[in-house]
Short mmCIF file of C-alpha atoms in Angstrom, two decimals:
data_model
loop_
_atom_site.label_atom_id
_atom_site.label_comp_id
_atom_site.label_asym_id
_atom_site.label_seq_id
_atom_site.Cartn_x
_atom_site.Cartn_y
_atom_site.Cartn_z
CA MET J 1 124.59 95.16 125.16
CA PRO J 2 125.82 95.47 128.50
CA GLY J 3 129.24 97.82 127.72
CA ALA J 4 127.42 99.68 124.78
CA LEU J 5 126.66 102.63 126.89
CA PRO J 6 129.41 103.62 128.65
CA ARG J 7 131.32 103.37 125.01
CA ARG J 8 129.23 105.44 123.91
CA ILE J 9 129.53 108.11 126.53
CA LEU J 10 132.88 107.45 125.63
CA CYS J 11 133.02 108.00 122.03
CA LEU J 12 131.15 111.18 123.38
CA MET J 13 133.50 112.63 125.92
CA PRO J 14 136.12 115.21 124.15
CA SER J 15 139.21 114.00 123.34
CA ARG J 16 142.68 115.68 124.08
CA ALA J 17 143.29 117.89 121.54
CA SER J 18 139.55 118.89 122.20
CA PHE J 19 140.84 119.23 125.41
CA ALA J 20 143.86 121.00 124.55
CA ILE J 21 142.48 123.52 121.60
CA LEU J 22 139.20 125.07 124.18
CA ALA J 23 142.05 125.48 126.85
CA ALA J 24 144.14 127.66 124.22
CA LEU J 25 140.10 129.15 123.35
CA LEU J 26 140.26 129.66 126.91
CA LEU J 27 142.81 131.16 127.55
CA SER J 28 143.41 134.24 124.64
CA LEU J 29 139.53 134.80 124.86
CA PRO J 30 140.21 137.91 126.90
CA PHE J 31 142.72 138.64 124.02
CA ILE J 32 140.18 138.43 121.61
CA LEU J 33 136.91 140.00 123.11
CA TYR J 34 139.76 143.03 124.36
CA SER J 35 140.75 142.60 120.51
CA GLY J 36 137.82 142.61 118.96
CA GLY J 37 136.50 145.39 120.84
CA PHE J 38 138.59 147.63 120.86
CA GLY J 39 138.97 147.84 117.69
CA LEU J 40 135.42 148.13 116.56
CA ARG J 41 136.10 151.34 118.96
CA GLY J 42 138.87 152.11 117.26
CA LEU J 43 136.55 152.30 113.51
CA THR J 44 134.25 153.54 114.89
CA ALA J 45 134.96 156.49 117.39
CA ASP J 46 137.89 159.27 118.49
CA LEU J 47 140.65 157.70 120.21
CA SER J 48 143.50 160.09 119.79
CA GLY J 49 143.52 160.91 123.05
CA GLU J 50 143.23 157.08 124.12
CA THR J 51 145.85 155.56 122.03
CA ARG J 52 148.85 156.37 120.03
CA PHE J 53 146.79 154.08 116.93
CA PHE J 54 144.81 156.54 116.28
CA THR J 55 146.48 158.71 113.72
CA THR J 56 145.19 159.57 110.28
CA PRO J 57 141.79 157.92 108.05
CA LEU J 58 144.01 154.93 106.01
CA PRO J 59 146.14 153.60 108.83
CA ASN J 60 143.19 154.05 111.54
CA VAL J 61 141.10 151.80 109.13
CA LEU J 62 143.33 149.18 108.40
CA ILE J 63 145.20 149.18 112.34
CA PHE J 64 141.88 148.44 113.98
CA GLY J 65 140.26 146.46 110.71
CA HIS J 66 143.78 144.33 111.83
CA MET J 67 142.46 143.77 115.48
CA VAL J 68 139.29 143.27 114.81
CA ALA J 69 140.07 140.69 111.54
CA GLY J 70 142.91 139.11 114.36
CA ALA J 71 140.25 138.73 117.20
CA LEU J 72 137.84 137.04 114.48
CA VAL J 73 140.70 134.22 113.47
CA THR J 74 141.69 134.07 116.20
CA LEU J 75 139.18 132.54 117.99
CA LEU J 76 137.74 130.63 114.82
CA ALA J 77 141.12 128.94 113.34
CA PRO J 78 140.82 126.51 116.88
CA VAL J 79 136.77 125.87 116.27
CA GLN J 80 137.85 124.77 112.85
CA LEU J 81 140.26 122.10 114.53
CA LEU J 82 137.96 120.74 116.94
CA PRO J 83 136.45 117.13 115.91
CA VAL J 84 132.87 118.06 117.09
CA THR J 85 133.12 121.28 114.05
CA ARG J 86 134.27 118.82 111.60
CA ARG J 87 131.71 116.58 111.76
CA ARG J 88 129.21 117.11 113.00
CA ASP J 89 128.16 119.32 110.10
CA PRO J 90 130.45 119.71 108.06
CA ARG J 91 128.50 122.48 105.67
CA VAL J 92 129.21 124.55 109.35
CA HIS J 93 132.53 123.80 109.30
CA ARG J 94 132.85 125.16 105.85
CA VAL J 95 131.31 128.36 105.83
CA LEU J 96 133.26 128.83 109.63
CA GLY J 97 136.21 127.90 107.33
CA TYR J 98 135.16 131.37 104.37
CA VAL J 99 134.09 132.60 107.21
CA THR J 100 138.32 132.78 109.08
CA LEU J 101 139.62 132.06 105.13
CA SER J 102 138.36 135.61 105.12
CA ALA J 103 139.81 137.13 108.48
CA ALA J 104 143.39 135.75 108.48
CA ALA J 105 143.62 137.39 104.14
CA LEU J 106 142.10 140.47 106.32
CA THR J 107 144.65 140.57 109.54
CA GLY J 108 147.77 139.58 107.00
CA VAL J 109 147.14 142.09 104.27
CA PHE J 110 145.85 144.96 107.23
CA GLY J 111 148.99 144.59 109.12
CA LEU J 112 150.94 144.33 106.06
CA LEU J 113 149.79 148.11 104.62
CA TYR J 114 150.44 148.88 107.67
CA ILE J 115 153.23 148.60 108.73
CA ALA J 116 153.93 150.10 104.82
CA LEU J 117 153.09 153.21 105.50
CA LYS J 118 153.71 153.88 109.81
CA GLY J 119 156.16 151.68 110.43
CA THR J 120 156.41 150.43 114.27
CA ILE J 121 157.38 151.70 116.98
CA GLY J 122 160.32 149.25 117.53
CA GLY J 123 161.38 149.91 114.14
CA PRO J 124 162.79 148.46 110.89
CA LEU J 125 163.73 145.11 112.86
CA MET J 126 160.51 143.93 114.84
CA SER J 127 158.93 145.25 111.38
CA ALA J 128 160.67 143.18 109.29
CA GLY J 129 159.41 140.15 112.20
CA PHE J 130 156.10 141.54 112.36
CA ALA J 131 155.71 141.62 108.40
CA LEU J 132 156.82 138.02 108.30
CA TYR J 133 154.93 136.76 110.95
CA GLY J 134 152.27 138.12 107.29
CA ALA J 135 153.84 137.16 104.67
CA LEU J 136 153.15 133.50 106.90
CA LEU J 137 149.92 134.23 107.67
CA LEU J 138 148.87 134.80 104.52
CA LEU J 139 150.25 131.80 102.73
CA ALA J 140 149.21 129.83 105.87
CA ALA J 141 145.04 130.92 104.49
CA ALA J 142 146.24 130.21 100.90
CA ASN J 143 147.76 126.68 101.21
CA THR J 144 144.14 126.11 103.49
CA ALA J 145 142.01 126.49 101.16
CA TYR J 146 143.91 125.33 98.21
CA HIS J 147 144.26 121.78 100.00
CA ALA J 148 140.13 122.06 101.25
CA LEU J 149 138.87 122.92 97.45
CA ASP J 150 141.73 120.10 96.07
CA LYS J 151 140.01 117.41 98.73
CA ASP J 152 144.15 116.21 100.28
CA ARG J 153 143.15 116.58 103.32
CA ALA J 154 146.34 115.57 104.96
CA ARG J 155 147.46 118.53 102.95
CA HIS J 156 144.33 120.42 104.53
CA ARG J 157 145.12 119.56 107.41
CA ALA J 158 149.01 119.93 108.04
CA TRP J 159 147.75 123.96 106.57
CA ALA J 160 145.27 123.96 108.57
CA LEU J 161 147.14 123.51 111.57
CA ARG J 162 149.81 126.22 110.80
CA LEU J 163 147.67 128.80 110.20
CA THR J 164 146.59 127.84 114.17
CA VAL J 165 149.66 128.20 115.17
CA LEU J 166 150.44 131.98 113.42
CA ALA J 167 146.29 133.00 114.78
CA LEU J 168 147.69 132.37 117.79
CA GLY J 169 149.63 134.11 117.63
CA SER J 170 148.87 137.75 118.77
CA PHE J 171 147.89 136.57 122.06
CA LEU J 172 150.71 134.38 122.51
CA TYR J 173 152.78 137.42 122.15
CA ARG J 174 150.83 139.39 124.34
CA LEU J 175 151.82 136.02 126.50
CA HIS J 176 154.90 136.18 126.48
CA TYR J 177 155.87 139.78 128.01
CA TRP J 178 152.82 139.08 131.04
CA VAL J 179 154.86 135.88 131.74
CA TRP J 180 158.40 136.89 131.48
CA TYR J 181 157.36 141.20 133.15
CA ALA J 182 155.94 138.12 136.27
CA ALA J 183 159.23 135.95 135.87
CA THR J 184 161.71 138.34 135.88
CA GLY J 185 160.01 142.32 136.38
CA GLY J 186 160.60 143.87 132.67
CA ALA J 187 164.02 142.21 132.67
CA GLY J 188 165.81 142.86 128.44
CA SER J 189 162.34 145.47 127.75
CA THR J 190 162.13 148.72 127.07
CA GLU J 191 159.54 151.48 126.70
CA ALA J 192 160.77 151.40 122.70
CA PHE J 193 160.78 147.87 122.15
CA THR J 194 164.63 147.26 122.21
CA GLY J 195 165.58 145.43 124.71
CA PRO J 196 166.66 141.29 123.78
CA PHE J 197 164.36 140.44 124.97
CA ASP J 198 162.28 142.23 122.79
CA LEU J 199 164.12 141.74 119.87
CA PHE J 200 163.58 138.12 120.05
CA ASN J 201 160.49 137.79 120.65
CA PHE J 202 159.77 139.88 117.44
CA THR J 203 159.56 136.22 115.74
CA GLY J 204 159.31 134.69 118.89
CA PHE J 205 156.06 134.08 118.91
CA TYR J 206 155.24 132.47 116.27
CA LEU J 207 158.71 130.85 114.95
CA PRO J 208 159.55 128.56 117.45
CA TYR J 209 155.58 127.19 117.53
CA LEU J 210 156.23 127.00 114.01
CA VAL J 211 159.30 125.36 114.16
CA LEU J 212 157.66 122.40 117.00
CA LEU J 213 154.22 122.26 114.72
CA GLU J 214 156.92 121.21 112.08
CA LEU J 215 158.35 118.16 114.29
CA TRP J 216 155.57 117.57 115.56
CA LEU J 217 153.82 117.33 111.89
CA ARG J 218 157.56 115.50 110.74
CA GLN J 219 156.89 112.29 113.45
CA GLU J 220 154.06 112.06 112.79
CA ARG J 221 153.81 110.61 109.13
CA THR J 222 157.18 108.37 110.20
#
C-alpha cells in the first residue's frame, strides 16, 4: 500500500516522551559516570588524601556504595520508561526492573544509614532534607514493585514516574548549583551550605519536581 511505509516509519520514530527521556539521560550521563566511578574507587582504593568522605570502613561502604547504587538507578530508571524497553521485550523490562529497584533500595538504605552515622556537612536541616529524600526513594521503589506484582499498570506507572524523578534527584541537585553559580556567581551559597540557596536546595532538588509530577498525573486522570 502506498502509505504503509511512511506510517511504519512514523511508528518507529521516538515519541516526544522518548526524546525527553533520552535528553535527560544524556544530560545526566557525566554525573552517572563520575558518581559510579568515584564510588567504585572509594570502595577499592585509599582516597583519604582526596575526599573528606573517606573515613572508616563502615561509613566508607555506606557512602561509596550509595554513590555506585545511585549512579545505577539514575541510569536505569529513565531507561525503564522508554517504550522500546517496555514493549519490545517484557522480560528485559522485568529484569532491569529488579536491578533498578534493588539499586534504589541500596541507595536509600545506605544514604539513610550514613546520615545516621555521620550526618551531613550542612547540619540538621540538610540531614533532614536528605533523609526525607532517601525515605521517599524507598517508598517509591517499594510501591513500584508492589503494583508491578499486583499487575496494576496504572499505579505501577505512576510510582515508576515518581521513582524516576527521585532517581534523577542527585543529578538535579548538582545541576541546580551549576546553573545557580553560572547565573549568580554563587550568591546565597556558602562553603558550609548555610546560605539561602543552600537551604532551598536541601529539598528543592526533588520536592518541586514531585509536586509538578503530581499535578500532571492529576490532570491526566481528568
